[in-house]
PDB file of C-alpha atoms in Angstrom:
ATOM      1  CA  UNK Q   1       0.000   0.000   0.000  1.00 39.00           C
ATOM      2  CA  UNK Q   2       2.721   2.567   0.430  1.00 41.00           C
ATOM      3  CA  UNK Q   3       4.348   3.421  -2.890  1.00 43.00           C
ATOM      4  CA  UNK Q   4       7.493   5.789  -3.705  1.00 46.00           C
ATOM      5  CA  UNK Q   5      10.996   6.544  -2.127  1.00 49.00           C
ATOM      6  CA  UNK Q   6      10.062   7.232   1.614  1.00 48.00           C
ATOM      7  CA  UNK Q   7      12.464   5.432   4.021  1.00 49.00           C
ATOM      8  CA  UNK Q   8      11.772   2.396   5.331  1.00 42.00           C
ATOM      9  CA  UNK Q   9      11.379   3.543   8.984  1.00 46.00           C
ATOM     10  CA  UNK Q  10       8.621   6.370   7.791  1.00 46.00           C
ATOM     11  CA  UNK Q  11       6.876   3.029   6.151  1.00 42.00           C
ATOM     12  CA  UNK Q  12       7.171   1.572   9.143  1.00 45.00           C
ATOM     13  CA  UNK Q  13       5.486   4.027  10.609  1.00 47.00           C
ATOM     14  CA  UNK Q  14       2.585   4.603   8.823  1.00 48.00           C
ATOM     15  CA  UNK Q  15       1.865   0.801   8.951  1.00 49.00           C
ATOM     16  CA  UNK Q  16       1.671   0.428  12.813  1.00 52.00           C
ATOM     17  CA  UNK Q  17      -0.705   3.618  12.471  1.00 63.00           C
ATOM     18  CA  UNK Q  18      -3.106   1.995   9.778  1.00 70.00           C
ATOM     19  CA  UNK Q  19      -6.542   1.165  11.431  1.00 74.00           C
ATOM     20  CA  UNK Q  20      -7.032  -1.208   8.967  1.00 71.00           C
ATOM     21  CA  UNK Q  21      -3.933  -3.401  10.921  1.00 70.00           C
ATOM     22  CA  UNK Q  22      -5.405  -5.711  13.908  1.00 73.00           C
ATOM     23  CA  UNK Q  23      -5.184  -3.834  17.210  1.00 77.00           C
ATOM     24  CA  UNK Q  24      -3.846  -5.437  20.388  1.00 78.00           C
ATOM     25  CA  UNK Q  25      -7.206  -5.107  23.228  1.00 81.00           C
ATOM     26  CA  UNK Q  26      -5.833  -5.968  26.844  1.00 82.00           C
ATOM     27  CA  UNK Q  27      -7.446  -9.622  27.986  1.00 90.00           C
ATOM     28  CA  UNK Q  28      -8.312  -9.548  31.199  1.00 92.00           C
ATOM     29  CA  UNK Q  29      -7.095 -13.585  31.356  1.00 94.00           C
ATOM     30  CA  UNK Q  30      -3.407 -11.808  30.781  1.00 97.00           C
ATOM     31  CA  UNK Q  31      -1.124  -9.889  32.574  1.00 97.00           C
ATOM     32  CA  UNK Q  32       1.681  -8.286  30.850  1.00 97.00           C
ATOM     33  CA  UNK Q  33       4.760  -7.586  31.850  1.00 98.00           C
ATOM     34  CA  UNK Q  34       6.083  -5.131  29.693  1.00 97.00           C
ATOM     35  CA  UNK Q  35       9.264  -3.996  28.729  1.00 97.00           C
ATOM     36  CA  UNK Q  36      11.500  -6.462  29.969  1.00 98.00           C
ATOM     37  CA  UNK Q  37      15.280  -5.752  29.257  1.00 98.00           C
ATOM     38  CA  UNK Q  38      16.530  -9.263  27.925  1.00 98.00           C
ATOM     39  CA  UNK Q  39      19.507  -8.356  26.001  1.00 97.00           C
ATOM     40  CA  UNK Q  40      22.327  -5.672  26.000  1.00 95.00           C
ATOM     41  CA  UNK Q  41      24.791  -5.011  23.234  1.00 93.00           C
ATOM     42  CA  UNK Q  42      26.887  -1.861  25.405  1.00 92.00           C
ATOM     43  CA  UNK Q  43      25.109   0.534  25.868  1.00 93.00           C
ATOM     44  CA  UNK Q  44      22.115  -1.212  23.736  1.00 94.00           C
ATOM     45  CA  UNK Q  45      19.369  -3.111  25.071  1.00 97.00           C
ATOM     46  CA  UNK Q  46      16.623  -4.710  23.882  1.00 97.00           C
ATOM     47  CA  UNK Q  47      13.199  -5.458  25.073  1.00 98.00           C
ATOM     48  CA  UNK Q  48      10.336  -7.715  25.282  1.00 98.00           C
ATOM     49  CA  UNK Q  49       6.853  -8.015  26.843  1.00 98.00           C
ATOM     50  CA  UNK Q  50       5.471 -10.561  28.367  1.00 98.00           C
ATOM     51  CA  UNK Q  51       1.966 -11.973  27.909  1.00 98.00           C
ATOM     52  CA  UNK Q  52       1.113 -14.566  30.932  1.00 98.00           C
ATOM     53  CA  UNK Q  53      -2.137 -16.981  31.635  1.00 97.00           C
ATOM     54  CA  UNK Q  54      -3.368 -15.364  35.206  1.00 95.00           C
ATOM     55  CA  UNK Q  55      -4.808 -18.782  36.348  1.00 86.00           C
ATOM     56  CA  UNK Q  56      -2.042 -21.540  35.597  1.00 88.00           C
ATOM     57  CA  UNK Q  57      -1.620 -23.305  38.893  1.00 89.00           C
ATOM     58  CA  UNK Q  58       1.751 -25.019  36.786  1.00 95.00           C
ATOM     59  CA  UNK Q  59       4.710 -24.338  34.655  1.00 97.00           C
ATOM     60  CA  UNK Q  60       3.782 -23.538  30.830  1.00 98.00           C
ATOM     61  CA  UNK Q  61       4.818 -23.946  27.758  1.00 98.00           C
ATOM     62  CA  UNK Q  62       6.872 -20.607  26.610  1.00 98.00           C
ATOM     63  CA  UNK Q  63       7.027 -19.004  23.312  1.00 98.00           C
ATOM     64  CA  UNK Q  64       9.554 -16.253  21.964  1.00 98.00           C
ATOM     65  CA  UNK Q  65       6.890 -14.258  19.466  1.00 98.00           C
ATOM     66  CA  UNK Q  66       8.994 -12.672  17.044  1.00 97.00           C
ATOM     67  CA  UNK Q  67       7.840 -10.209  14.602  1.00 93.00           C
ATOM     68  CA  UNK Q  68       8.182  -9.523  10.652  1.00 91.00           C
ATOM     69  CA  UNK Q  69       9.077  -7.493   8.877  1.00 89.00           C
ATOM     70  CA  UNK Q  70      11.870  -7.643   6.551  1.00 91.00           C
ATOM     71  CA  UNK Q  71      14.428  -7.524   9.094  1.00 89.00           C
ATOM     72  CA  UNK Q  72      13.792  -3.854   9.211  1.00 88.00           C
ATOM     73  CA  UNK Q  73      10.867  -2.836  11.493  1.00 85.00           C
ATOM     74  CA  UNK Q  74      11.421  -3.430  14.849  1.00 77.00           C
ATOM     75  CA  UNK Q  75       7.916  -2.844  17.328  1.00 85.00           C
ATOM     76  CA  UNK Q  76       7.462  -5.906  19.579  1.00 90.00           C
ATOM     77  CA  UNK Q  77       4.094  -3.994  20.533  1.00 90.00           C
ATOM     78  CA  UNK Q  78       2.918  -5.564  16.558  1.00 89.00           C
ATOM     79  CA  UNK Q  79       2.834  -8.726  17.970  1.00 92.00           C
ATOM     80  CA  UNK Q  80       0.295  -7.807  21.129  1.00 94.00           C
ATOM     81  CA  UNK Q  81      -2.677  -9.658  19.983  1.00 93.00           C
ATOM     82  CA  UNK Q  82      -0.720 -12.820  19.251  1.00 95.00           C
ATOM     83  CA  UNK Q  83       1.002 -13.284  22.327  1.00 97.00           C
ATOM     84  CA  UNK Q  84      -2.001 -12.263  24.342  1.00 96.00           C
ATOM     85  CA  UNK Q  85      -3.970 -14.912  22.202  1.00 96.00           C
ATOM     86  CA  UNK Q  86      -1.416 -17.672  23.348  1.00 97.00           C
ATOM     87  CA  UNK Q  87      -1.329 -16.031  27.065  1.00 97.00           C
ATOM     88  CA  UNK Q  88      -5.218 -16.638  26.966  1.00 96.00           C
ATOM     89  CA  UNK Q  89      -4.622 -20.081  26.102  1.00 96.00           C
ATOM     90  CA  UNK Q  90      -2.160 -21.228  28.555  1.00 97.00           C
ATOM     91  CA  UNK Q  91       1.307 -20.696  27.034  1.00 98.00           C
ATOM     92  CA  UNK Q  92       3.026 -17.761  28.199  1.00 98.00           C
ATOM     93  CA  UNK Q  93       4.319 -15.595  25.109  1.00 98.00           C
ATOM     94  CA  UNK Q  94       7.247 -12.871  24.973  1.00 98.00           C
ATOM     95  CA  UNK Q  95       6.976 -10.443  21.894  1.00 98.00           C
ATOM     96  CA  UNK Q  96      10.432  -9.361  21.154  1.00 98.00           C
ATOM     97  CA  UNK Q  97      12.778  -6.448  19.917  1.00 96.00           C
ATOM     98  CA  UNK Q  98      15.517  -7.440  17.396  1.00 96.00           C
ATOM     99  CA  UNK Q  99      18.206  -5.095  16.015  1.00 96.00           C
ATOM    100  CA  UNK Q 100      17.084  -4.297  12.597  1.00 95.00           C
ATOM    101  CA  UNK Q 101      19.481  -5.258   9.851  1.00 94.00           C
ATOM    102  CA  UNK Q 102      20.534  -1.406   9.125  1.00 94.00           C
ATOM    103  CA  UNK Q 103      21.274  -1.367  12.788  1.00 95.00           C
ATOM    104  CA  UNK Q 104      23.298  -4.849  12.752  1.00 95.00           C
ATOM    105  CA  UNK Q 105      24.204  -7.305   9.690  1.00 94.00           C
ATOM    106  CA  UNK Q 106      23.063 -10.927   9.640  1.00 94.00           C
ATOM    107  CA  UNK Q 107      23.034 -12.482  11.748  1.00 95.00           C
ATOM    108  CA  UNK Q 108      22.457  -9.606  14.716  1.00 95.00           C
ATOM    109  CA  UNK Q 109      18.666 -10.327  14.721  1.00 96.00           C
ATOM    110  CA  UNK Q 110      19.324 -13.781  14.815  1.00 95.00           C
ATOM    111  CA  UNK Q 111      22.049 -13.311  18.072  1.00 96.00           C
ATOM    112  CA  UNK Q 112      18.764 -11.541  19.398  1.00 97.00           C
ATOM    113  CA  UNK Q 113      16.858 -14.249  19.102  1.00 97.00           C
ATOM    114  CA  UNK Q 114      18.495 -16.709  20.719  1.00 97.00           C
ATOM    115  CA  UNK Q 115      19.692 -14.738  23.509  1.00 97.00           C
ATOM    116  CA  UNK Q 116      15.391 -13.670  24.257  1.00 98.00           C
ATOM    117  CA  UNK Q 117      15.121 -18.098  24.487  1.00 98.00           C
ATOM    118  CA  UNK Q 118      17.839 -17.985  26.772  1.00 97.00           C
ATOM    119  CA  UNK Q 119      16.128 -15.345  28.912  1.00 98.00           C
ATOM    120  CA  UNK Q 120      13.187 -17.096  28.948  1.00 98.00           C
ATOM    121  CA  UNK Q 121      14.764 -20.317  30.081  1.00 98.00           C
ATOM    122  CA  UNK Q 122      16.707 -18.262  32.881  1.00 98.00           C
ATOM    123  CA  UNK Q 123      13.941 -16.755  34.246  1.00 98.00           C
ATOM    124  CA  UNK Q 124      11.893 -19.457  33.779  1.00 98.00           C
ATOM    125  CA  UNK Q 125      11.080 -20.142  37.688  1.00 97.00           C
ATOM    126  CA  UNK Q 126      10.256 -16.738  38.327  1.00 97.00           C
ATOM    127  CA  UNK Q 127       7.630 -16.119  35.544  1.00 98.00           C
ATOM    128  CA  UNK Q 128       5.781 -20.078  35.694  1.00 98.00           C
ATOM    129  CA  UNK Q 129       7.209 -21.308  32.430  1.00 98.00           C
ATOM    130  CA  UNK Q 130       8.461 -24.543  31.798  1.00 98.00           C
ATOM    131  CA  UNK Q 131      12.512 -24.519  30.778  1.00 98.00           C
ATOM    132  CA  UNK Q 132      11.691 -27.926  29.280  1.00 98.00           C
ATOM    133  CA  UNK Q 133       9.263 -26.370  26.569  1.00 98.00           C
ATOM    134  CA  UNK Q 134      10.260 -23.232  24.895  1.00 98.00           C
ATOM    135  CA  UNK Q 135       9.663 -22.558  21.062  1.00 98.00           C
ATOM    136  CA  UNK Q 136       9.734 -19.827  18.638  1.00 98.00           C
ATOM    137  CA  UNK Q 137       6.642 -18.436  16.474  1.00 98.00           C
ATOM    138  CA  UNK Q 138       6.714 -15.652  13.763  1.00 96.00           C
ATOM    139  CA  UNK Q 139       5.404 -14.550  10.140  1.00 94.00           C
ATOM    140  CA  UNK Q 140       7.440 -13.747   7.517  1.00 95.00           C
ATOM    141  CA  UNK Q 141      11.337 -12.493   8.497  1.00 95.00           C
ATOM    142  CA  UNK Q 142       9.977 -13.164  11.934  1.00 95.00           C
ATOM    143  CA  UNK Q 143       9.394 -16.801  10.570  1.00 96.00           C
ATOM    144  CA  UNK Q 144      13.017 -16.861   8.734  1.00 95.00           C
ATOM    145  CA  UNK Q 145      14.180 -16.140  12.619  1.00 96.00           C
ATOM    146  CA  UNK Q 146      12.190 -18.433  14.557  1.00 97.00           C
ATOM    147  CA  UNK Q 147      12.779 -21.339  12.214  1.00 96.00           C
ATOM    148  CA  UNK Q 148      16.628 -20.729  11.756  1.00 94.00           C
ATOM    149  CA  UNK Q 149      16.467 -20.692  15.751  1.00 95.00           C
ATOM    150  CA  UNK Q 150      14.670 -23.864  15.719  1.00 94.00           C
ATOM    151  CA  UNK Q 151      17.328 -25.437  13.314  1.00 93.00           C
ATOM    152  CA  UNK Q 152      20.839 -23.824  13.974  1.00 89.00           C
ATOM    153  CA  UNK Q 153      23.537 -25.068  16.528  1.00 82.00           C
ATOM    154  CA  UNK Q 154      25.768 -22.413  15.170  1.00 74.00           C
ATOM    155  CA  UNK Q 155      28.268 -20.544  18.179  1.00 78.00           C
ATOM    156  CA  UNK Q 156      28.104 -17.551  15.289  1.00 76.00           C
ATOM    157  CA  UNK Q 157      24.288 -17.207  16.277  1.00 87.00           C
ATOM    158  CA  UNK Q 158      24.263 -17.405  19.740  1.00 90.00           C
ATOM    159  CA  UNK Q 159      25.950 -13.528  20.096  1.00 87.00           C
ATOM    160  CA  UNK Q 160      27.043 -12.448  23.495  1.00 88.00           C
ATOM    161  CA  UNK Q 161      23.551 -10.981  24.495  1.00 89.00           C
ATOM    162  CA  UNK Q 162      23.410 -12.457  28.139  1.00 90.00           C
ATOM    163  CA  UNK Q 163      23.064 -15.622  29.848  1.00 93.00           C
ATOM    164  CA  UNK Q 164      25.337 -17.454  27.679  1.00 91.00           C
ATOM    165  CA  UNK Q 165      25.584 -20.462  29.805  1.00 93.00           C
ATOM    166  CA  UNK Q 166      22.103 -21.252  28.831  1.00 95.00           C
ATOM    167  CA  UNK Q 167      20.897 -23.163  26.108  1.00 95.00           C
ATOM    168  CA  UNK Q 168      18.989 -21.703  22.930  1.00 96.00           C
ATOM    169  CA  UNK Q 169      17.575 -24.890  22.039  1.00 95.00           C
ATOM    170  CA  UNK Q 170      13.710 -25.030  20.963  1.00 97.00           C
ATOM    171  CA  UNK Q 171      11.247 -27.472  21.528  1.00 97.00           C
ATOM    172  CA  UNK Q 172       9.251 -26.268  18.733  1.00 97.00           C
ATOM    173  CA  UNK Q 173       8.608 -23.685  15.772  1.00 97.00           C
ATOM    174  CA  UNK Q 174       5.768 -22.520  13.812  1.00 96.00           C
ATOM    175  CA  UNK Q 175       6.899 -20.154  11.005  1.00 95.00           C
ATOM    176  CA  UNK Q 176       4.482 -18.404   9.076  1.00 94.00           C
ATOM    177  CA  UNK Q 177       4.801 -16.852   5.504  1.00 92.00           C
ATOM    178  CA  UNK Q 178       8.443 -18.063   5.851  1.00 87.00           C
ATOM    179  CA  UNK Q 179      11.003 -16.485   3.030  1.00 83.00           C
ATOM    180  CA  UNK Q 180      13.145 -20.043   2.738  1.00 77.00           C
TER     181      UNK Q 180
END
């Protein structure tokens, strides 16, 4: 829908701001914590949110919810209404921020990535996920990410993010719309 030479951030933009787009409505079956710092590149960090089933009386499953967008549009908030949606159904979902590939080459987003499963595994116990069952979801470059994550046992992906003495491994992946 958006034709000419504007930058890709001012695209960006006036995507998230289309009406048409599906809008993210607070569940009250979900609380979010938001803005989670669960990377840091210097002085660099990156964030996620949290979506989380209110009544689970045991660990869930966990997902890392990771957002398309041609590796160059980075709003975790995109991704509200899916990770809610899983939250609602008893898996507890964390919608991501990646550096964007003008911000850091290949495989940067992918570094970001794994260190967000990582998180989630560390912090597990504290937020009533299950370490044992963590995968990866996303559409389009999101899906290029979550399936590579799914797939790789590369040291060049696993970056230097934080808690490298965790593992990255998934349990599962469902990649959407997935540019392979």
């Amino acid at each position: 829908r958006i034709i000419g030479n504007e930058p890709l951030a001012t695209q960006a933009t006036q995507l998230s701001n289309d009406p048409n787009r599906v809008q993210y409505h607070p569940s009250p079956r979900v609380r979010v914590v938001s803005a989670i710092v669960f990377a840091r590149y210097g002085k660099r960090a990156l964030r996620l949110d949290l979506y989380l089933p209110i009544d689970s009386k045991e660990a869930v499953p966990g997902v890392i919810v990771i957002r398309g967008g041609g590796w160059t549009v980075n709003d975790r908030k995109e991704s509200a209404h899916v990770a809610s949606a899983l939250a609602e159904r008893g898996v507890a979902a964390a919608s991501i921020e990646y550096r964007t590939a003008d911000e850091a080459a290949f495989p940067g987003a992918m570094q970001d990535v794994k260190a967000a499963i990582r998180w989630m595994r560390a912090n597990a116990k504290l937020y009533g996920i299950s370490p044992d069952v963590i995968g990866t979801l996303g559409g389009s470059s999101g899906a290029h990410m979550a399936l590579l994550a799914g797939i790789s046992n590369d040291q060049d992906l696993e970056g230097n993010g934080g808690n490298r003495n965790i593992s990255s491994r998934v349990q599962a992946v469902l990649a959407m719309a997935t540019p392979t």
